CSV table of C-alpha atoms and ligand atoms in Angstrom, one decimal:
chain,number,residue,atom,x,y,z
C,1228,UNK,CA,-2.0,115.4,-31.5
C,1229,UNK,CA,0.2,118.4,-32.1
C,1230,UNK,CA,1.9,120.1,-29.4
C,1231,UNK,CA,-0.8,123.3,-29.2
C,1232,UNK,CA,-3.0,120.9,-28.2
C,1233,UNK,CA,-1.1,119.1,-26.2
C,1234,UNK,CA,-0.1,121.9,-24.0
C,1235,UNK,CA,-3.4,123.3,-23.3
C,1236,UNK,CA,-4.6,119.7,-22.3
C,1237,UNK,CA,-2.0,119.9,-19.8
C,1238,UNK,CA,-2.5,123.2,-18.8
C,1239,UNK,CA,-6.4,122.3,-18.0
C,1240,UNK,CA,-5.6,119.5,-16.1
C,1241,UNK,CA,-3.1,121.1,-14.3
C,1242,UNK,CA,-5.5,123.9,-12.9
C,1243,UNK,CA,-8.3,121.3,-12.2
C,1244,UNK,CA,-10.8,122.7,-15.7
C,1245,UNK,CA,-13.2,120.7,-16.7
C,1246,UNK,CA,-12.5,118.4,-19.6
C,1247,UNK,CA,-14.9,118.9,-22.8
C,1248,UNK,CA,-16.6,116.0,-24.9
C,1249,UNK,CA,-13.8,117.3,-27.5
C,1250,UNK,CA,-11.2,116.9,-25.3
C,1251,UNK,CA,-12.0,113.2,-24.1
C,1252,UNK,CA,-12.0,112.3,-27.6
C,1253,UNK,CA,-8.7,114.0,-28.3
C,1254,UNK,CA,-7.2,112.2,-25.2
C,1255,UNK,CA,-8.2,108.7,-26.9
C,1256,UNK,CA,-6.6,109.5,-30.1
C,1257,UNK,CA,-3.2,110.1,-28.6
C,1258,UNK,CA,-0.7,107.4,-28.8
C,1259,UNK,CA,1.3,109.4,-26.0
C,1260,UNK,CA,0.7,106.8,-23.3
C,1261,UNK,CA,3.2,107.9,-21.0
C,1262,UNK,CA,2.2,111.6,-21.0
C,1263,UNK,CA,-1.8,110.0,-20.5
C,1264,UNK,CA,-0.3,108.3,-17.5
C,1265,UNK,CA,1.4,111.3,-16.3
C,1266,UNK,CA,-2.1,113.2,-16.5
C,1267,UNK,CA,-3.8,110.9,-14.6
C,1268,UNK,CA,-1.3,109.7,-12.3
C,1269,UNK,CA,-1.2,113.8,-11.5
C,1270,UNK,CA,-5.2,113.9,-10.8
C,1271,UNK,CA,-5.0,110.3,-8.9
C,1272,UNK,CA,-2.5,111.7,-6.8
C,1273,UNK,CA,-4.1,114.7,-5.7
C,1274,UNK,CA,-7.3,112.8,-5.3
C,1275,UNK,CA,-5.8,109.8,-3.3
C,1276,UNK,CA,-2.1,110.7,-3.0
C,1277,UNK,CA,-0.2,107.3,-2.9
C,1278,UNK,CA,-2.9,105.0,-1.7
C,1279,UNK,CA,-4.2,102.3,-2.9
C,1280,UNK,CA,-7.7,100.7,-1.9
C,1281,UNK,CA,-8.8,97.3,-1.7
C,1282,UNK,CA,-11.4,95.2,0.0
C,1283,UNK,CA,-11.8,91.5,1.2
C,1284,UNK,CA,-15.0,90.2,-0.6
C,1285,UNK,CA,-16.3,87.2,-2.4
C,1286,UNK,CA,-18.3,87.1,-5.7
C,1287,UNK,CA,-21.9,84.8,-5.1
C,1288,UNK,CA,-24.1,84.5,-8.4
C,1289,UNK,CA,-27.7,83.0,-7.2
C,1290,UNK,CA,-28.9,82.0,-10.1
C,1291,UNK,CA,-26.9,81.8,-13.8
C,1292,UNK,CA,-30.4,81.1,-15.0
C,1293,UNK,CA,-31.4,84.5,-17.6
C,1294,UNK,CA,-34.2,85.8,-19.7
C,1295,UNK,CA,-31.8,87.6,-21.6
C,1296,UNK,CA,-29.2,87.0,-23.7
C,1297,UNK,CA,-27.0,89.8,-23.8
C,1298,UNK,CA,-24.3,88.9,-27.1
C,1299,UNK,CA,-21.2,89.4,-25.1
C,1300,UNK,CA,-23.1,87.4,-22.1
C,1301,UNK,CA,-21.3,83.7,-21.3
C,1302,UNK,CA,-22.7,83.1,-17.9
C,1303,UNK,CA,-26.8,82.7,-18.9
C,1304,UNK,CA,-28.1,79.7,-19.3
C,1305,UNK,CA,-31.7,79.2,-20.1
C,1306,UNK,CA,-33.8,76.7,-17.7
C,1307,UNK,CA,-33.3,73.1,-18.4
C,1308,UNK,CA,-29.9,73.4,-19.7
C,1309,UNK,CA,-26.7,71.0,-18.5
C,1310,UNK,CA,-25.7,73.1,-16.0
C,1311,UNK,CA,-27.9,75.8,-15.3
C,1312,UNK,CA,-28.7,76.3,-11.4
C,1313,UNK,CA,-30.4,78.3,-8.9
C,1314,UNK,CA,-29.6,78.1,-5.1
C,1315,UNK,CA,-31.9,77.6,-2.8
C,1316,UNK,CA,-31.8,79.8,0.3
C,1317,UNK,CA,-30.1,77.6,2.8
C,1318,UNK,CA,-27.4,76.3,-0.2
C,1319,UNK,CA,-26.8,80.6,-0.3
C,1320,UNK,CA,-26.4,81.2,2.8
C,1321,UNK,CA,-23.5,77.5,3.7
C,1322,UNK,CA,-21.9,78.5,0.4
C,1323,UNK,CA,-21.6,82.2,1.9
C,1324,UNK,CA,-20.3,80.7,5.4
C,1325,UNK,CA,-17.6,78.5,3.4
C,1326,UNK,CA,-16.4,82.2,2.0
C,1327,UNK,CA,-16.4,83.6,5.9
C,1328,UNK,CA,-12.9,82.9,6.2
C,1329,UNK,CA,-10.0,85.9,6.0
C,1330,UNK,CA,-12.0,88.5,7.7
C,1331,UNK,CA,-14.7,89.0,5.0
C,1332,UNK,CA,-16.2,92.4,5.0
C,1333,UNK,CA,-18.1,92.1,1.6
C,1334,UNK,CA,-20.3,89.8,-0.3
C,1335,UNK,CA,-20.8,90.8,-4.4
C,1336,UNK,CA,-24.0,89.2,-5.5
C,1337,UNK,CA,-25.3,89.6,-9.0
C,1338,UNK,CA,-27.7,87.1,-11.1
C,1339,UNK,CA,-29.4,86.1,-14.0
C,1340,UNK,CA,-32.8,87.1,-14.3
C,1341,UNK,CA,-34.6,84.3,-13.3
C,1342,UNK,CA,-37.9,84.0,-14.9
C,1343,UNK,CA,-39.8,82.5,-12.4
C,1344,UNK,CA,-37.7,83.2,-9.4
C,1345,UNK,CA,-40.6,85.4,-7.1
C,1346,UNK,CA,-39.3,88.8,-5.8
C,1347,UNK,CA,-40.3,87.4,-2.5
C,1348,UNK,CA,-36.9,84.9,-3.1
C,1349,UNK,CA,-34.5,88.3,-3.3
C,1350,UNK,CA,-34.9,90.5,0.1
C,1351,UNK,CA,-35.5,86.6,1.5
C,1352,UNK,CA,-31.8,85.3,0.7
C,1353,UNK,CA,-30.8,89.1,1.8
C,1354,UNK,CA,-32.1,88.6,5.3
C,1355,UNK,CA,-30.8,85.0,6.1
C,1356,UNK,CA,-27.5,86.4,4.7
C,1357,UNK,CA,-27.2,89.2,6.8
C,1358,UNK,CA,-28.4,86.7,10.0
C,1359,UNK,CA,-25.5,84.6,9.4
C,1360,UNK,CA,-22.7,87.0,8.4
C,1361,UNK,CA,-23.6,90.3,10.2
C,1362,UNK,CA,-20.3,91.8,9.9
C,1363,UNK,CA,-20.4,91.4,6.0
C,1364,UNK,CA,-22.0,94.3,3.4
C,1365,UNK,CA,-23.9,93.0,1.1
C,1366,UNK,CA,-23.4,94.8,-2.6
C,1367,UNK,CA,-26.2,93.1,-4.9
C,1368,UNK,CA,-28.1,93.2,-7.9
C,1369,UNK,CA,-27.4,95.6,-11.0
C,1370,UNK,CA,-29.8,98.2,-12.0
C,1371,UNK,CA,-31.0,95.9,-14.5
C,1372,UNK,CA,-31.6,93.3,-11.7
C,1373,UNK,CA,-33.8,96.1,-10.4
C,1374,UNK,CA,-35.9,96.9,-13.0
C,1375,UNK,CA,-36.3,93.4,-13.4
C,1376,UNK,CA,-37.8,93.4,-9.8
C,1377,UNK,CA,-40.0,95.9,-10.4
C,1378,UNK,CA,-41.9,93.6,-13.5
C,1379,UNK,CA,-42.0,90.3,-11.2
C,1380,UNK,CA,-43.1,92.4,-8.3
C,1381,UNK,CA,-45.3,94.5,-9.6
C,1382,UNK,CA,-43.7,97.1,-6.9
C,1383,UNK,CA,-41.9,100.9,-7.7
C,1384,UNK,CA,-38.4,100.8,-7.8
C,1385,UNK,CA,-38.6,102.8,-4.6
C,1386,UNK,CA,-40.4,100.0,-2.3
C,1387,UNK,CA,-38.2,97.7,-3.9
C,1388,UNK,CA,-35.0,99.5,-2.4
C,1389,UNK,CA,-36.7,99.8,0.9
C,1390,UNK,CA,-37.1,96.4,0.9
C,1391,UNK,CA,-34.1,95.1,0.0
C,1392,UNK,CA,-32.5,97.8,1.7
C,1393,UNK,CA,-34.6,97.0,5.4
C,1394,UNK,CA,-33.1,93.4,4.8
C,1395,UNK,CA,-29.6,94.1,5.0
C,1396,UNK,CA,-28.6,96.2,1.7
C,1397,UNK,CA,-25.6,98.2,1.6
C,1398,UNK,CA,-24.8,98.8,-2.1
C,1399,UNK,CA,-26.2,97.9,-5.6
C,1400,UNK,CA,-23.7,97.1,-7.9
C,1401,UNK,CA,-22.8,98.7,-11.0
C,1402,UNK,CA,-23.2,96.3,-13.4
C,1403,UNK,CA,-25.9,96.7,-16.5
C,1404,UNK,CA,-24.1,99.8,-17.6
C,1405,UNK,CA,-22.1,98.3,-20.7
C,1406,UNK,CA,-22.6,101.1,-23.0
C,1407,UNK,CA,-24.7,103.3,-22.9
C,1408,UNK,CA,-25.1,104.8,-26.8
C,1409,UNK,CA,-28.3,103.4,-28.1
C,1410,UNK,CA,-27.1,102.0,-31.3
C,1411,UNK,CA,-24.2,100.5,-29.7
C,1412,UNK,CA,-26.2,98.7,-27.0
C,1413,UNK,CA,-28.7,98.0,-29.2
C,1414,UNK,CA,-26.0,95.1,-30.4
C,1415,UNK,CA,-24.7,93.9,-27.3
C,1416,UNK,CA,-27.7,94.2,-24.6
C,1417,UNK,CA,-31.0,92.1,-24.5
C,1418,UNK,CA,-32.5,93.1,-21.2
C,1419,UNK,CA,-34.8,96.6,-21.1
C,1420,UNK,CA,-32.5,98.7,-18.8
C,1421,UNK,CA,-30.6,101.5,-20.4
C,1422,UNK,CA,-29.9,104.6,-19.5
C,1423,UNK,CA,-33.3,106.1,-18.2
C,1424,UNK,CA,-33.8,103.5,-16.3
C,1425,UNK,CA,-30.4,102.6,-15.0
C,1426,UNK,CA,-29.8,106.4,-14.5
C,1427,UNK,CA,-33.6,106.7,-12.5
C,1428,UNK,CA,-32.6,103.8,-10.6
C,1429,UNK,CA,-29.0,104.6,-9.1
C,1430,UNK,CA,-30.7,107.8,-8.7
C,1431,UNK,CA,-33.3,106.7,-6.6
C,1432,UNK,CA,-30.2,104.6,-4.5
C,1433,UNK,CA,-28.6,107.6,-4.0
C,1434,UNK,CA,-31.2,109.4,-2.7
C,1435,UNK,CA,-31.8,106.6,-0.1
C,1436,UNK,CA,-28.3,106.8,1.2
C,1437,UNK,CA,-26.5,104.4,-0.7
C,1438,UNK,CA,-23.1,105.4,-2.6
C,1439,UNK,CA,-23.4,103.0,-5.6
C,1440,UNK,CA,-20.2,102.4,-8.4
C,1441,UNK,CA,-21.0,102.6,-11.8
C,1442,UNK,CA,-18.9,100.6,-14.7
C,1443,UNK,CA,-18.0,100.6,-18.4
C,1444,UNK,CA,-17.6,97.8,-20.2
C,1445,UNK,CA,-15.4,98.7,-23.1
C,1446,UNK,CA,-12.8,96.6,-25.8
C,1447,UNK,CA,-15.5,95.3,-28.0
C,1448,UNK,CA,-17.9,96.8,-30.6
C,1449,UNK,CA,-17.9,100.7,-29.2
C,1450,UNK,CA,-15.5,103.4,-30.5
C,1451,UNK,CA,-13.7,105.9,-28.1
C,1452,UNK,CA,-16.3,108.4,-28.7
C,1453,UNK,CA,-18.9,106.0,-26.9
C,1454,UNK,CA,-16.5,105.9,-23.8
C,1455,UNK,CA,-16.5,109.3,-23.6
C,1456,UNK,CA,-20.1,109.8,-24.0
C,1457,UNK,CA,-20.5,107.5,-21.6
C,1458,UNK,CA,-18.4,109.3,-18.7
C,1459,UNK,CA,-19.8,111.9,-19.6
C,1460,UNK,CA,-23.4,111.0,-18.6
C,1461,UNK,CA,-22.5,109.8,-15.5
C,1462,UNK,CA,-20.1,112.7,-14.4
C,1463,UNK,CA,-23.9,115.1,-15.2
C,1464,UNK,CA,-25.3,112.7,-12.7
C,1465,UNK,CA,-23.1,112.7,-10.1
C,1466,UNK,CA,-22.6,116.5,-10.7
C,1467,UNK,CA,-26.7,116.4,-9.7
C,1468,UNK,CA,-26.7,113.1,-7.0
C,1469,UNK,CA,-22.9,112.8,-5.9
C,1470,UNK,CA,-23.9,109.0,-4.9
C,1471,UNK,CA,-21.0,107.3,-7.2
C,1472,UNK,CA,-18.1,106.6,-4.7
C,1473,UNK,CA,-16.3,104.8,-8.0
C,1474,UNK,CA,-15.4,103.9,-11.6
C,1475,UNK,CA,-14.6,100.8,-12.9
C,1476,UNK,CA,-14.1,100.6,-16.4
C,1477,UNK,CA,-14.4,96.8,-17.4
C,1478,UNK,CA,-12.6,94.9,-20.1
C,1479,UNK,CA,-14.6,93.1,-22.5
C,1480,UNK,CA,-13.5,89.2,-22.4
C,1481,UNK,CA,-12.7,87.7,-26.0
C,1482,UNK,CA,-12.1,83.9,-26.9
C,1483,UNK,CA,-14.8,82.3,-24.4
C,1484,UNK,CA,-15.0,79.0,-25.0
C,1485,UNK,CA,-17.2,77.6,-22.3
C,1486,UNK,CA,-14.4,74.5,-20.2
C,1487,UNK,CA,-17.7,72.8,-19.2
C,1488,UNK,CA,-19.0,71.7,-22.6
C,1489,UNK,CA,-16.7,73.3,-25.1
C,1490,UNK,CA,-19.4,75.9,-26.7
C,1491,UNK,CA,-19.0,79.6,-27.4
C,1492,UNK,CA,-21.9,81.6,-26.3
C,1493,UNK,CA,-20.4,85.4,-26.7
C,1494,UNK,CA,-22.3,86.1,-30.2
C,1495,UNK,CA,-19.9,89.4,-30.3
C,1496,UNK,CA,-16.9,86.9,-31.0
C,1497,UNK,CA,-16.9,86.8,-34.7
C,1498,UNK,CA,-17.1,90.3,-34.6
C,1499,UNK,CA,-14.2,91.5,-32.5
C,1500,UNK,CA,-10.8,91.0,-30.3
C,1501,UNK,CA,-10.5,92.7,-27.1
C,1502,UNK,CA,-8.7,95.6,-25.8
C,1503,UNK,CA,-5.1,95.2,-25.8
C,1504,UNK,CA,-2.9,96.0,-22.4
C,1505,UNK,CA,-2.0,99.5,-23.7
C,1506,UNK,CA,-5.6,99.9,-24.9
C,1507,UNK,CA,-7.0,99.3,-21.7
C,1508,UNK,CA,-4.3,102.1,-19.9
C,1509,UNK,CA,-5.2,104.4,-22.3
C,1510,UNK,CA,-9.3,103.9,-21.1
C,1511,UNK,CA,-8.3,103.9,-17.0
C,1512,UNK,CA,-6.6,107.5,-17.7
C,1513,UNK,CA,-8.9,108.9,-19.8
C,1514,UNK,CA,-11.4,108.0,-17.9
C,1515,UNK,CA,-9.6,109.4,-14.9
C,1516,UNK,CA,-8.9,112.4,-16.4
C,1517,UNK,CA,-12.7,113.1,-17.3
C,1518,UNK,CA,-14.3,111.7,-14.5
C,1519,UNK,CA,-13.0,114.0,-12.6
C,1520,UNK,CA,-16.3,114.7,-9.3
C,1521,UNK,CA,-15.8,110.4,-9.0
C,1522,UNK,CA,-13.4,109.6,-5.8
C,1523,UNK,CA,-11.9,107.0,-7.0
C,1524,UNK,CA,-11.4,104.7,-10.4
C,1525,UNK,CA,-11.1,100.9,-10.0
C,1526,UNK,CA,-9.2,98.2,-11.8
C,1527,UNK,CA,-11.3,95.1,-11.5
C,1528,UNK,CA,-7.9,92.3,-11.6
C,1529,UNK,CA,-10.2,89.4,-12.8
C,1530,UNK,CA,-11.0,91.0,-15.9
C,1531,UNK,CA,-7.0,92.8,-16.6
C,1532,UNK,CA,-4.6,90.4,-15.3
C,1533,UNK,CA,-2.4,91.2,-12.7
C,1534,UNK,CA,0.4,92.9,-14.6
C,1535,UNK,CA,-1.7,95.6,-16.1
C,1536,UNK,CA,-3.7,95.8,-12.5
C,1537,UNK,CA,-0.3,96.8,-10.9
C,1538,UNK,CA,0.5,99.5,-14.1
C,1539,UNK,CA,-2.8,100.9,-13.9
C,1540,UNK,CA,-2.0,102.2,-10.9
C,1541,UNK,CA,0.0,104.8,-12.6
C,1542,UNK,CA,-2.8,105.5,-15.0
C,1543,UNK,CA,-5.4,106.8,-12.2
C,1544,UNK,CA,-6.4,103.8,-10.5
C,1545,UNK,CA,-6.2,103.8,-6.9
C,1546,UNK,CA,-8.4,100.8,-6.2
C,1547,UNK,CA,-8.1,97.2,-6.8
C,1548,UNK,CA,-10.9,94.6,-6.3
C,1549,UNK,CA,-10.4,92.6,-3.8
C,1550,UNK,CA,-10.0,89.1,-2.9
C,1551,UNK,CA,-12.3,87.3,-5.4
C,1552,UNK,CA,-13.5,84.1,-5.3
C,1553,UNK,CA,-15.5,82.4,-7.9
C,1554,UNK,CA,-16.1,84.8,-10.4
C,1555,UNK,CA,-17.9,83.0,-13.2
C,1556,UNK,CA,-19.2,85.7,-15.5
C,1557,UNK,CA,-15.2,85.7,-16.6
C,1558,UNK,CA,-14.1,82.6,-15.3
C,1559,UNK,CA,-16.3,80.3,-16.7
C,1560,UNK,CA,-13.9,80.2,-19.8
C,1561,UNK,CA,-11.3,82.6,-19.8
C,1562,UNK,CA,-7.6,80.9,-20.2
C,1563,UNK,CA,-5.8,84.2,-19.3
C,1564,UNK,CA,-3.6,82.9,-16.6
C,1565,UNK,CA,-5.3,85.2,-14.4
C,1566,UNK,CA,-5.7,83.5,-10.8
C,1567,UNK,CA,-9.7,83.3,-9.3
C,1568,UNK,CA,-8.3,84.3,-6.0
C,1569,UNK,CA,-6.2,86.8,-4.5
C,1570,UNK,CA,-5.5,86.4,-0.8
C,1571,UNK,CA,-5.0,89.6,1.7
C,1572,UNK,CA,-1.3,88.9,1.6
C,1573,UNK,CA,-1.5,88.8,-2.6
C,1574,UNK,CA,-2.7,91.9,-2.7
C,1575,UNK,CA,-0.5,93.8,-0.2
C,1576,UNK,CA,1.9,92.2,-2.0
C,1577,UNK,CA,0.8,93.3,-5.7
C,1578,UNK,CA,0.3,96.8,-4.3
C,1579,UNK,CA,3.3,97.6,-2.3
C,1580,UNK,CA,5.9,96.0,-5.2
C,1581,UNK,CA,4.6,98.9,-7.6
C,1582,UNK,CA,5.4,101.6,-5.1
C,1583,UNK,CA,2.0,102.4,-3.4
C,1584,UNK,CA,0.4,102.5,0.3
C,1585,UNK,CA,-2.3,99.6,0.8
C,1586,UNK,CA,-5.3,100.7,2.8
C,1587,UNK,CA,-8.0,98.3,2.8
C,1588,UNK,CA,-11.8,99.6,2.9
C,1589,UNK,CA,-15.1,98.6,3.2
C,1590,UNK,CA,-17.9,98.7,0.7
C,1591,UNK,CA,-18.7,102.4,2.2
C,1592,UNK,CA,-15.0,103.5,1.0
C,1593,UNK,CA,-14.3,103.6,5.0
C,1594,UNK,CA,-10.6,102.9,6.1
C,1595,UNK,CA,-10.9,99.6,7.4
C,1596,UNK,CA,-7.3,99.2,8.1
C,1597,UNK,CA,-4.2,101.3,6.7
C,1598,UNK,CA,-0.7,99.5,6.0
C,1599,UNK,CA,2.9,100.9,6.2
C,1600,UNK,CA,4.1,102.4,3.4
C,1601,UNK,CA,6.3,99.9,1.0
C,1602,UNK,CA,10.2,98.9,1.1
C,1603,UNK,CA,11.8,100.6,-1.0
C,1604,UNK,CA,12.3,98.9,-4.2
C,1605,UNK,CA,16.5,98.9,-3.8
C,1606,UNK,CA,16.2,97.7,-0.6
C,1607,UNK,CA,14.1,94.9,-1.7
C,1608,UNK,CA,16.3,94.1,-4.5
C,1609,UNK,CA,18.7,92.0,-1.5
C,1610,UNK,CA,16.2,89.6,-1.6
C,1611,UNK,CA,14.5,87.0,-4.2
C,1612,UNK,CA,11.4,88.5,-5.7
C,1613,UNK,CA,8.0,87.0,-5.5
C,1614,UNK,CA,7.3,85.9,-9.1
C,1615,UNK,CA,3.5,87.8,-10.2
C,1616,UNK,CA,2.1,86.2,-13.4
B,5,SF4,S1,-25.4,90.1,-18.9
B,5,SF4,FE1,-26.9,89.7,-17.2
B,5,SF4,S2,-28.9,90.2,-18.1
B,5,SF4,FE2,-27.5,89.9,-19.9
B,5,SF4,S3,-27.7,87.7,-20.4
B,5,SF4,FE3,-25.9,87.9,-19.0
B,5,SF4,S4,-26.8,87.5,-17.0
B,5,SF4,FE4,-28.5,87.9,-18.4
């Protein structure tokens, strides 16, 4: 990028102008990484100064049984296969009380689509979960998990919310975004939920109250121009709904190769890598820098590794997800070194040795509790470091 263009980048950034479909694109063909960061640290701090959210949840998958089978999917089985399972209602609800420990405040539920699973089963589990953990939000179900509803049910999209809502809803998730350019999905995504519907559905969510995150799952067949577009659609509807309280742009996983029976079931592995550390920078401040009516941008660890996790904060993250436990739609066969759990402790840890103030939330984006400000880093020097992987 020359320097003309370079300078009036900056120079709309600096006054807060909106960022074209032109400019995004430009953005993701500099190799400038540091003066990306720069950009985005600039809007990350005025958004969120030096903070840094994170939460205390758990991850719990009902069912990994699936209809589909999305190519980049590894965590769908079909029924009858080796270890495909569903959970009854009670087995939900003990494996959710095992997770009660550390002052839980969220559960993150998202499954398969089951094919014969009835709606009744969903707003069930919902209830008896909310009976036994009253003090926990429960975040559940993608758009696509939704619109799946709808066919089993028979039901509007709208009764379905007030269902699931009246039984202890707080938040959809965000998931079933991947991409959403037709003839990139088109490769990657075998369910029926795209971007009408997804859009009509976090719509509707919003309009019942619920602030909702959206994601981006990027580093596998798309090109930059998809990511913008992308953004871009969901910056116009939160311009119209203002319901998105975050972004979380999510790192495709490469090399699955299933520990339980050896098999690779991503069909998008022949045909690509996955996004390199840098690449994935580049995409958190970029997306930062366009996104710009979303609070706040996340770095989901799990998928990133701890090391970028902590530089992305300097690339417009300020929000970490939080203490996961169990998360199989990575885990099941990912040999990244990256840990399935982070404790409280971990992540205070993680977020006050790269410079930043932890606060922790709840799934509203509500200060649950704010932490003192970090040592400073030459004061900590006296002491052995904690080794992060
Ligand atoms: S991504 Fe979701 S809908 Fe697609 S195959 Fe996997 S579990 Fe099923």
């Amino acid at each position: 990028m020359d320097a003309g263009r370079k300078r009036e980048l900056e120079e709309k950034v600096y006054s807060g102008e909106r960022l074209t479909r032109e400019d995004g694109v430009a953005l993701y063909e500099s190799d400038d990484l540091t003066w990306l960061g720069r950009l985005a640290h600039h809007v990350r701090t005025e958004k969120n100064g030096d903070r840094v959210m994170f939460n205390v949840n758990r991850h719990l998958n009902l069912t990994n049984v699936c209809s589909a089978s999305c190519a980049y999917c590894s965590f769908q089985r079909k029924p009858g296969e080796k270890d495909a399972y569903t959970m009854r209602i009670h087995e939900a609800v003990a494996k959710a009380k095992e997770m009660e420990d550390e002052q839980l405040t969220e559960l993150h539920i998202v499954n398969g689509l089951h094919p014969t699973l009835p709606w009744r089963y969903y707003p069930k589990v919902l209830r008896e979960l909310k009976a036994a953990l009253p003090n926990v939000s429960l975040k559940c179900f993608t758009a696509t998990e939704i619109q799946w509803f709808e066919k089993i049910s028979g039901l509007p999209a709208s009764d379905i919310l007030d269902e699931l809502i009246d039984a202890g809803l707080a938040s959809l998730t965000g998931g079933g975004a991947e991409i959403f350019d037709w003839e990139v999905r088109q490769h990657i995504v075998d369910h029926a939920t795209h971007w009408e519907d997804w859009s009509r559905i976090h719509r509707l969510a919003h309009e019942k109250g619920l602030k909702t995150p959206a994601t981006m799952l990027y580093g596998h067949i798309e090109e930059p121009k998809h990511r913008v577009d992308h953004v871009l659609r969901l910056r116009e509807l939160q311009d119209e709904t203002g319901g998105f309280v975050v972004f979380i742009p999510l790192r495709y996983q490469h090399d699955f190769v299933d520990s339980a029976d050896g098999k690779v079931r991503n069909k998008l592995q022949a045909r690509t890598t996955m996004a390199s550390p840098a690449e994935s920078l580049k995409t958190f401040a970029v997306s930062r820098l366009l996104f710009d009516n979303v609070p706040h941008v996340k770095c989901f660890w799990v998928m990133h590794g701890l090391s970028v996790a902590q530089l992305s904060l300097n690339f417009g993250v300020d929000d970490l997800d939080g203490s996961v436990v169990e998360y199989k739609i990575t885990h099941d066969a990912d040999s990244y070194g990256t840990p399935n759990t982070m404790h409280r402790e971990d992540l205070l840890t993680l977020i006050g040795d790269a410079g930043f103030v932890p606060v922790e939330r709840n799934t509203r984006y509500e200060v649950v509790r704010e932490y003192p400000a970090p040592v400073p880093l030459a004061e900590r020097r006296k002491e052995p470091q904690q080794v992060i992987a």
